[in-house]
PDB file of C-alpha atoms in Angstrom:
ATOM      1  CA  MET H   2       0.000   0.000   0.000  1.00 38.00           C
ATOM      2  CA  ALA H   3       1.912   3.038  -1.248  1.00 43.00           C
ATOM      3  CA  GLY H   4       2.002   6.018   1.038  1.00 43.00           C
ATOM      4  CA  HIS H   5       1.402   8.809  -1.421  1.00 44.00           C
ATOM      5  CA  SER H   6      -2.141   7.624  -2.154  1.00 50.00           C
ATOM      6  CA  LYS H   7      -3.090   6.467   1.340  1.00 57.00           C
ATOM      7  CA  TRP H   8      -2.256   9.400   3.580  1.00 54.00           C
ATOM      8  CA  ALA H   9      -5.795  10.827   3.243  1.00 57.00           C
ATOM      9  CA  ASN H  10      -7.250   7.479   4.355  1.00 59.00           C
ATOM     10  CA  ILE H  11      -5.058   7.468   7.459  1.00 59.00           C
ATOM     11  CA  GLN H  12      -6.040  11.043   8.331  1.00 55.00           C
ATOM     12  CA  HIS H  13      -9.700  10.171   7.830  1.00 53.00           C
ATOM     13  CA  ARG H  14      -9.391   7.214  10.224  1.00 53.00           C
ATOM     14  CA  LYS H  15      -7.746   9.362  12.834  1.00 54.00           C
ATOM     15  CA  GLY H  16     -10.607  11.883  12.562  1.00 54.00           C
ATOM     16  CA  ARG H  17      -8.150  14.586  11.555  1.00 56.00           C
ATOM     17  CA  GLN H  18     -10.000  15.789   8.485  1.00 55.00           C
ATOM     18  CA  ASP H  19     -12.670  17.795  10.300  1.00 59.00           C
ATOM     19  CA  ALA H  20     -10.189  19.218  12.780  1.00 59.00           C
ATOM     20  CA  ALA H  21      -7.900  20.313   9.982  1.00 68.00           C
ATOM     21  CA  ARG H  22     -10.622  21.514   7.580  1.00 74.00           C
ATOM     22  CA  SER H  23     -10.419  25.235   8.350  1.00 76.00           C
ATOM     23  CA  LYS H  24      -6.618  25.072   8.139  1.00 81.00           C
ATOM     24  CA  LEU H  25      -6.897  23.284   4.789  1.00 83.00           C
ATOM     25  CA  PHE H  26      -9.340  25.926   3.519  1.00 86.00           C
ATOM     26  CA  SER H  27      -6.921  28.734   4.389  1.00 85.00           C
ATOM     27  CA  LYS H  28      -4.022  26.919   2.642  1.00 88.00           C
ATOM     28  CA  LEU H  29      -6.085  26.383  -0.502  1.00 89.00           C
ATOM     29  CA  ALA H  30      -7.204  30.028  -0.400  1.00 88.00           C
ATOM     30  CA  LYS H  31      -3.557  31.104  -0.107  1.00 89.00           C
ATOM     31  CA  GLU H  32      -2.661  29.077  -3.218  1.00 89.00           C
ATOM     32  CA  ILE H  33      -5.566  30.735  -5.098  1.00 89.00           C
ATOM     33  CA  THR H  34      -4.429  34.223  -4.037  1.00 89.00           C
ATOM     34  CA  VAL H  35      -0.816  33.554  -5.073  1.00 88.00           C
ATOM     35  CA  ALA H  36      -1.856  32.000  -8.416  1.00 89.00           C
ATOM     36  CA  ALA H  37      -4.180  34.933  -9.185  1.00 89.00           C
ATOM     37  CA  LYS H  38      -1.549  37.494  -8.184  1.00 87.00           C
ATOM     38  CA  MET H  39       1.112  35.876 -10.400  1.00 84.00           C
ATOM     39  CA  GLY H  40      -1.139  35.701 -13.464  1.00 82.00           C
ATOM     40  CA  ASP H  41      -4.619  36.652 -14.625  1.00 85.00           C
ATOM     41  CA  PRO H  42      -7.445  36.718 -12.026  1.00 87.00           C
ATOM     42  CA  ASP H  43      -9.655  34.886 -14.556  1.00 87.00           C
ATOM     43  CA  PRO H  44      -9.230  31.095 -14.060  1.00 85.00           C
ATOM     44  CA  ASP H  45      -9.970  30.500 -17.771  1.00 85.00           C
ATOM     45  CA  LYS H  46      -6.883  32.536 -18.702  1.00 88.00           C
ATOM     46  CA  ASN H  47      -4.646  31.312 -15.864  1.00 87.00           C
ATOM     47  CA  PRO H  48      -3.947  27.531 -15.780  1.00 86.00           C
ATOM     48  CA  ARG H  49      -2.399  27.579 -12.302  1.00 88.00           C
ATOM     49  CA  LEU H  50      -5.377  29.497 -10.886  1.00 89.00           C
ATOM     50  CA  ARG H  51      -7.820  27.176 -12.641  1.00 89.00           C
ATOM     51  CA  LEU H  52      -6.179  24.130 -11.041  1.00 88.00           C
ATOM     52  CA  ALA H  53      -6.065  25.847  -7.632  1.00 90.00           C
ATOM     53  CA  VAL H  54      -9.785  26.659  -7.829  1.00 89.00           C
ATOM     54  CA  LYS H  55     -10.544  23.092  -8.944  1.00 88.00           C
ATOM     55  CA  GLU H  56      -8.581  21.659  -6.008  1.00 87.00           C
ATOM     56  CA  ALA H  57     -10.392  23.998  -3.598  1.00 89.00           C
ATOM     57  CA  LYS H  58     -13.774  22.926  -4.970  1.00 88.00           C
ATOM     58  CA  SER H  59     -12.800  19.246  -4.655  1.00 83.00           C
ATOM     59  CA  GLN H  60     -12.239  19.898  -0.932  1.00 84.00           C
ATOM     60  CA  SER H  61     -15.641  21.620  -0.620  1.00 85.00           C
ATOM     61  CA  VAL H  62     -14.238  25.125  -0.115  1.00 88.00           C
ATOM     62  CA  PRO H  63     -17.259  27.509  -0.331  1.00 88.00           C
ATOM     63  CA  LYS H  64     -17.549  29.667  -3.456  1.00 91.00           C
ATOM     64  CA  ASP H  65     -17.425  32.911  -1.459  1.00 89.00           C
ATOM     65  CA  VAL H  66     -14.070  31.867   0.075  1.00 89.00           C
ATOM     66  CA  ILE H  67     -12.691  31.197  -3.431  1.00 90.00           C
ATOM     67  CA  ASP H  68     -14.022  34.523  -4.769  1.00 90.00           C
ATOM     68  CA  ARG H  69     -12.603  36.380  -1.766  1.00 89.00           C
ATOM     69  CA  ALA H  70      -9.157  34.790  -2.296  1.00 89.00           C
ATOM     70  CA  ILE H  71      -9.114  35.910  -5.955  1.00 89.00           C
ATOM     71  CA  LYS H  72     -10.293  39.417  -5.025  1.00 88.00           C
ATOM     72  CA  LYS H  73      -7.611  39.640  -2.331  1.00 86.00           C
ATOM     73  CA  SER H  74      -4.902  39.078  -4.975  1.00 83.00           C
ATOM     74  CA  GLN H  75      -5.957  42.239  -6.779  1.00 82.00           C
ATOM     75  CA  GLY H  76      -5.812  44.468  -3.713  1.00 75.00           C
ATOM     76  CA  GLY H  77      -2.747  46.543  -2.932  1.00 65.00           C
ATOM     77  CA  ASP H  78      -2.556  44.966   0.533  1.00 62.00           C
ATOM     78  CA  ALA H  79      -2.148  41.376  -0.738  1.00 60.00           C
ATOM     79  CA  GLU H  80       0.735  39.707   1.110  1.00 71.00           C
ATOM     80  CA  SER H  81       3.765  38.628  -0.862  1.00 80.00           C
ATOM     81  CA  TYR H  82       4.614  34.961  -0.433  1.00 86.00           C
ATOM     82  CA  ASP H  83       7.767  33.065  -1.351  1.00 87.00           C
ATOM     83  CA  GLU H  84       7.392  29.444  -2.443  1.00 90.00           C
ATOM     84  CA  ILE H  85      10.042  27.269  -0.811  1.00 93.00           C
ATOM     85  CA  ARG H  86      10.744  23.537  -0.821  1.00 95.00           C
ATOM     86  CA  TYR H  87      12.382  21.780   2.115  1.00 96.00           C
ATOM     87  CA  GLU H  88      13.730  18.243   1.919  1.00 97.00           C
ATOM     88  CA  GLY H  89      14.868  15.764   4.510  1.00 96.00           C
ATOM     89  CA  TYR H  90      14.519  12.342   6.074  1.00 96.00           C
ATOM     90  CA  GLY H  91      11.891  11.285   8.560  1.00 95.00           C
ATOM     91  CA  PRO H  92      11.884   8.345  10.990  1.00 92.00           C
ATOM     92  CA  GLY H  93      12.914   5.060   9.370  1.00 90.00           C
ATOM     93  CA  GLY H  94      14.817   6.851   6.610  1.00 93.00           C
ATOM     94  CA  VAL H  95      11.663   7.919   4.772  1.00 95.00           C
ATOM     95  CA  ALA H  96      12.252  10.754   2.268  1.00 96.00           C
ATOM     96  CA  VAL H  97      10.093  13.816   2.976  1.00 96.00           C
ATOM     97  CA  ILE H  98       9.373  16.861   0.782  1.00 96.00           C
ATOM     98  CA  VAL H  99       7.772  19.917   2.387  1.00 96.00           C
ATOM     99  CA  GLU H 100       6.281  22.621   0.151  1.00 95.00           C
ATOM    100  CA  ALA H 101       5.715  25.978   1.841  1.00 94.00           C
ATOM    101  CA  MET H 102       4.424  29.463   1.046  1.00 92.00           C
ATOM    102  CA  THR H 103       5.698  32.068   3.463  1.00 91.00           C
ATOM    103  CA  ASP H 104       6.038  35.787   4.048  1.00 89.00           C
ATOM    104  CA  ASN H 105       8.957  35.112   6.418  1.00 92.00           C
ATOM    105  CA  ARG H 106      11.585  32.646   5.192  1.00 93.00           C
ATOM    106  CA  ASN H 107      13.555  32.639   8.459  1.00 95.00           C
ATOM    107  CA  ARG H 108      10.514  31.786  10.573  1.00 95.00           C
ATOM    108  CA  THR H 109       9.448  28.938   8.295  1.00 95.00           C
ATOM    109  CA  ALA H 110      12.935  27.448   7.941  1.00 95.00           C
ATOM    110  CA  SER H 111      13.407  27.521  11.706  1.00 96.00           C
ATOM    111  CA  THR H 112      10.029  25.868  12.378  1.00 96.00           C
ATOM    112  CA  VAL H 113      10.481  23.158   9.740  1.00 96.00           C
ATOM    113  CA  ARG H 114      14.008  22.365  10.954  1.00 96.00           C
ATOM    114  CA  SER H 115      12.983  22.083  14.612  1.00 96.00           C
ATOM    115  CA  THR H 116       9.955  19.928  13.688  1.00 96.00           C
ATOM    116  CA  PHE H 117      12.178  17.448  11.831  1.00 96.00           C
ATOM    117  CA  THR H 118      14.596  17.327  14.785  1.00 95.00           C
ATOM    118  CA  LYS H 119      11.882  16.901  17.454  1.00 95.00           C
ATOM    119  CA  CYS H 120      10.144  14.144  15.481  1.00 94.00           C
ATOM    120  CA  GLY H 121      13.208  11.991  14.855  1.00 93.00           C
ATOM    121  CA  GLY H 122      14.075  13.204  11.366  1.00 94.00           C
ATOM    122  CA  ASN H 123      16.660  15.536   9.916  1.00 93.00           C
ATOM    123  CA  LEU H 124      16.367  18.337   7.394  1.00 95.00           C
ATOM    124  CA  GLY H 125      18.719  18.178   4.411  1.00 93.00           C
ATOM    125  CA  GLU H 126      19.706  20.510   1.614  1.00 91.00           C
ATOM    126  CA  THR H 127      17.393  21.276  -1.297  1.00 88.00           C
ATOM    127  CA  GLY H 128      17.839  18.379  -3.727  1.00 92.00           C
ATOM    128  CA  SER H 129      18.829  15.891  -1.024  1.00 94.00           C
ATOM    129  CA  VAL H 130      15.723  13.705  -1.541  1.00 95.00           C
ATOM    130  CA  SER H 131      13.766  15.156  -4.504  1.00 94.00           C
ATOM    131  CA  PHE H 132      15.881  13.076  -6.922  1.00 95.00           C
ATOM    132  CA  MET H 133      13.955  10.062  -5.539  1.00 95.00           C
ATOM    133  CA  PHE H 134      10.662  11.533  -6.773  1.00 95.00           C
ATOM    134  CA  ASP H 135       9.259  12.512 -10.176  1.00 95.00           C
ATOM    135  CA  ARG H 136       7.322  15.777 -10.552  1.00 95.00           C
ATOM    136  CA  LYS H 137       4.033  14.734 -12.157  1.00 95.00           C
ATOM    137  CA  GLY H 138       0.534  15.940 -12.880  1.00 94.00           C
ATOM    138  CA  GLN H 139      -2.152  13.812 -11.195  1.00 94.00           C
ATOM    139  CA  VAL H 140      -5.824  13.708 -12.166  1.00 93.00           C
ATOM    140  CA  LEU H 141      -8.326  11.715 -10.069  1.00 92.00           C
ATOM    141  CA  TYR H 142     -11.605  10.219 -11.274  1.00 93.00           C
ATOM    142  CA  PRO H 143     -14.141   8.067  -9.393  1.00 91.00           C
ATOM    143  CA  LEU H 144     -14.588   4.443 -10.469  1.00 92.00           C
ATOM    144  CA  ALA H 145     -18.088   5.341 -11.711  1.00 92.00           C
ATOM    145  CA  VAL H 146     -16.755   7.149 -14.834  1.00 93.00           C
ATOM    146  CA  GLY H 147     -15.904   3.842 -16.512  1.00 91.00           C
ATOM    147  CA  ASP H 148     -13.882   0.648 -16.405  1.00 92.00           C
ATOM    148  CA  GLU H 149     -10.100   0.522 -16.476  1.00 92.00           C
ATOM    149  CA  ASP H 150      -9.867   0.134 -20.272  1.00 93.00           C
ATOM    150  CA  THR H 151     -12.196   3.077 -20.951  1.00 93.00           C
ATOM    151  CA  VAL H 152     -10.227   5.369 -18.658  1.00 94.00           C
ATOM    152  CA  MET H 153      -6.885   4.126 -20.025  1.00 94.00           C
ATOM    153  CA  MET H 154      -7.960   4.886 -23.603  1.00 94.00           C
ATOM    154  CA  ALA H 155      -9.222   8.345 -22.643  1.00 94.00           C
ATOM    155  CA  ALA H 156      -6.008   9.048 -20.717  1.00 95.00           C
ATOM    156  CA  LEU H 157      -3.724   8.018 -23.595  1.00 94.00           C
ATOM    157  CA  GLU H 158      -5.750  10.090 -26.066  1.00 94.00           C
ATOM    158  CA  ALA H 159      -5.469  13.055 -23.682  1.00 95.00           C
ATOM    159  CA  GLY H 160      -1.668  12.736 -23.606  1.00 95.00           C
ATOM    160  CA  ALA H 161      -1.323  11.138 -20.176  1.00 95.00           C
ATOM    161  CA  GLU H 162       1.508   8.724 -19.321  1.00 95.00           C
ATOM    162  CA  ASP H 163      -0.046   6.171 -16.979  1.00 93.00           C
ATOM    163  CA  VAL H 164      -3.208   5.126 -15.131  1.00 94.00           C
ATOM    164  CA  GLU H 165      -3.489   3.315 -11.802  1.00 92.00           C
ATOM    165  CA  THR H 166      -6.932   1.963 -10.914  1.00 91.00           C
ATOM    166  CA  THR H 167      -7.522   1.116  -7.244  1.00 86.00           C
ATOM    167  CA  GLU H 168     -10.581   0.564  -5.071  1.00 84.00           C
ATOM    168  CA  ASP H 169     -10.555   4.321  -4.440  1.00 83.00           C
ATOM    169  CA  GLY H 170     -10.746   5.335  -8.116  1.00 90.00           C
ATOM    170  CA  HIS H 171      -8.697   6.034 -11.237  1.00 94.00           C
ATOM    171  CA  VAL H 172      -5.399   7.904 -10.795  1.00 93.00           C
ATOM    172  CA  ILE H 173      -4.056   9.380 -14.045  1.00 95.00           C
ATOM    173  CA  PHE H 174      -0.458  10.608 -14.277  1.00 96.00           C
ATOM    174  CA  CYS H 175       1.044  12.972 -16.844  1.00 96.00           C
ATOM    175  CA  ALA H 176       4.126  15.168 -17.292  1.00 95.00           C
ATOM    176  CA  ASP H 177       4.020  18.144 -14.921  1.00 93.00           C
ATOM    177  CA  THR H 178       4.057  20.630 -17.809  1.00 93.00           C
ATOM    178  CA  ASP H 179       1.100  18.890 -19.490  1.00 93.00           C
ATOM    179  CA  LEU H 180      -1.299  18.915 -16.517  1.00 93.00           C
ATOM    180  CA  ASN H 181      -3.608  21.714 -17.675  1.00 90.00           C
ATOM    181  CA  GLU H 182      -3.806  20.341 -21.223  1.00 92.00           C
ATOM    182  CA  VAL H 183      -4.357  16.725 -20.135  1.00 94.00           C
ATOM    183  CA  SER H 184      -6.889  17.763 -17.491  1.00 92.00           C
ATOM    184  CA  ASN H 185      -8.917  19.724 -20.074  1.00 92.00           C
ATOM    185  CA  ALA H 186      -8.782  16.878 -22.613  1.00 94.00           C
ATOM    186  CA  LEU H 187      -9.912  14.342 -20.004  1.00 95.00           C
ATOM    187  CA  GLU H 188     -12.755  16.622 -18.936  1.00 92.00           C
ATOM    188  CA  ALA H 189     -14.033  16.669 -22.521  1.00 93.00           C
ATOM    189  CA  GLN H 190     -14.159  12.853 -22.530  1.00 92.00           C
ATOM    190  CA  LEU H 191     -14.918  11.809 -18.936  1.00 93.00           C
ATOM    191  CA  GLY H 192     -16.518  14.888 -17.398  1.00 91.00           C
ATOM    192  CA  GLU H 193     -15.136  16.894 -14.505  1.00 88.00           C
ATOM    193  CA  SER H 194     -12.411  15.216 -12.458  1.00 90.00           C
ATOM    194  CA  GLU H 195     -12.355  15.041  -8.664  1.00 87.00           C
ATOM    195  CA  SER H 196      -8.930  16.654  -8.531  1.00 87.00           C
ATOM    196  CA  ALA H 197      -6.092  17.807 -10.796  1.00 90.00           C
ATOM    197  CA  LYS H 198      -2.800  18.871  -9.242  1.00 90.00           C
ATOM    198  CA  LEU H 199       0.981  18.631  -9.328  1.00 91.00           C
ATOM    199  CA  ILE H 200       2.487  15.977  -7.074  1.00 92.00           C
ATOM    200  CA  TRP H 201       5.840  14.418  -6.169  1.00 94.00           C
ATOM    201  CA  LYS H 202       5.577  10.752  -7.180  1.00 94.00           C
ATOM    202  CA  PRO H 203       8.042   8.471  -5.369  1.00 93.00           C
ATOM    203  CA  GLN H 204      10.278   6.309  -7.570  1.00 93.00           C
ATOM    204  CA  THR H 205      10.892   3.912  -4.665  1.00 91.00           C
ATOM    205  CA  THR H 206       9.217   3.494  -1.286  1.00 91.00           C
ATOM    206  CA  THR H 207      10.367   2.615   2.234  1.00 90.00           C
ATOM    207  CA  GLU H 208       8.222   0.156   4.188  1.00 91.00           C
ATOM    208  CA  LEU H 209       7.478   1.064   7.796  1.00 90.00           C
ATOM    209  CA  ASP H 210       6.317  -1.023  10.743  1.00 90.00           C
ATOM    210  CA  LEU H 211       3.664   0.248  13.164  1.00 90.00           C
ATOM    211  CA  GLU H 212       6.117   2.119  15.415  1.00 91.00           C
ATOM    212  CA  GLY H 213       7.841   3.745  12.431  1.00 90.00           C
ATOM    213  CA  MET H 214       4.512   4.737  10.905  1.00 90.00           C
ATOM    214  CA  GLU H 215       3.311   6.318  14.160  1.00 90.00           C
ATOM    215  CA  LYS H 216       6.530   8.366  14.370  1.00 93.00           C
ATOM    216  CA  LEU H 217       6.241   9.456  10.729  1.00 93.00           C
ATOM    217  CA  MET H 218       2.575  10.432  11.222  1.00 90.00           C
ATOM    218  CA  LYS H 219       3.608  12.654  14.116  1.00 92.00           C
ATOM    219  CA  LEU H 220       6.186  14.399  11.903  1.00 95.00           C
ATOM    220  CA  ILE H 221       3.786  14.906   8.979  1.00 92.00           C
ATOM    221  CA  ASP H 222       0.887  16.000  11.214  1.00 89.00           C
ATOM    222  CA  THR H 223       3.103  18.557  12.974  1.00 93.00           C
ATOM    223  CA  LEU H 224       4.416  19.903   9.665  1.00 94.00           C
ATOM    224  CA  GLU H 225       0.908  20.122   8.183  1.00 90.00           C
ATOM    225  CA  ASP H 226      -0.298  22.004  11.252  1.00 89.00           C
ATOM    226  CA  ASP H 227       2.070  24.858  10.359  1.00 92.00           C
ATOM    227  CA  ASP H 228       0.243  27.644   8.504  1.00 89.00           C
ATOM    228  CA  ASP H 229       3.222  28.187   6.159  1.00 93.00           C
ATOM    229  CA  VAL H 230       3.282  24.548   4.982  1.00 93.00           C
ATOM    230  CA  GLN H 231       1.110  23.820   1.940  1.00 91.00           C
ATOM    231  CA  ARG H 232       1.887  20.142   1.287  1.00 91.00           C
ATOM    232  CA  VAL H 233       3.975  17.296   2.678  1.00 93.00           C
ATOM    233  CA  THR H 234       4.960  14.248   0.587  1.00 93.00           C
ATOM    234  CA  ALA H 235       6.723  11.140   1.890  1.00 94.00           C
ATOM    235  CA  ASN H 236       7.784   7.916   0.151  1.00 93.00           C
ATOM    236  CA  PHE H 237       6.536   5.470   2.779  1.00 92.00           C
ATOM    237  CA  GLU H 238       4.880   2.120   2.172  1.00 88.00           C
ATOM    238  CA  VAL H 239       2.638   0.470   4.747  1.00 85.00           C
ATOM    239  CA  SER H 240       1.071  -3.005   4.915  1.00 82.00           C
ATOM    240  CA  ASP H 241      -2.666  -3.607   5.392  1.00 80.00           C
ATOM    241  CA  GLU H 242      -1.908  -5.039   8.858  1.00 83.00           C
ATOM    242  CA  VAL H 243      -0.120  -1.849   9.954  1.00 82.00           C
ATOM    243  CA  MET H 244      -2.871   0.261   8.373  1.00 79.00           C
ATOM    244  CA  ALA H 245      -5.504  -1.630  10.373  1.00 79.00           C
ATOM    245  CA  ALA H 246      -3.552  -1.131  13.613  1.00 77.00           C
ATOM    246  CA  LEU H 247      -3.219   2.654  13.235  1.00 74.00           C
TER     247      LEU H 247
END
């Protein structure tokens, strides 16, 4: 059971989704504001903004929150955020990538570093673990849109690279630079997707036992609780037995 697709299931089991919902909303709104500020405030003319809005909608962010985030980008008082990537190793030697948006680089770097240290990991230099991941576009569809062959054909015609079908749905991967194009082409064939975003896809995974997984969850949860952190990716693998025990 590969970690990158199962983290949401673990959070759901631990009842963390509701507790973290308002924090998630504010992070998605921040991404919308930054995307709109960097380009056009019209999602149809700004691929990054369009994907940010789509991701927000997939997480049930209310329309007025989305509209407010876009409007905020056009105001003179809109904060300026730097996008920074931190890389390091968590418990059990798991590779961890932390993506942040911050208005204070020193504060964020200090917090991320101390979180790694306190949770049994260590922060490395930029590039120290990202070579173990591929930057990809990921589009999610529910199983209801069609069988594996139908989705595979649609994905290949849309210019995607690969499809993984699991009990949770169809996961379509494409080159990072092709995400907007592939997402639009898929929408024309399969209807609106559940989600379309850029991800770090692990090339290899590290299997963890129950103790290792509990330590890693503490690290990721603590990182995700930080307002400056947008996303955390880790290349862990966990068995069904460990999953059931969490």
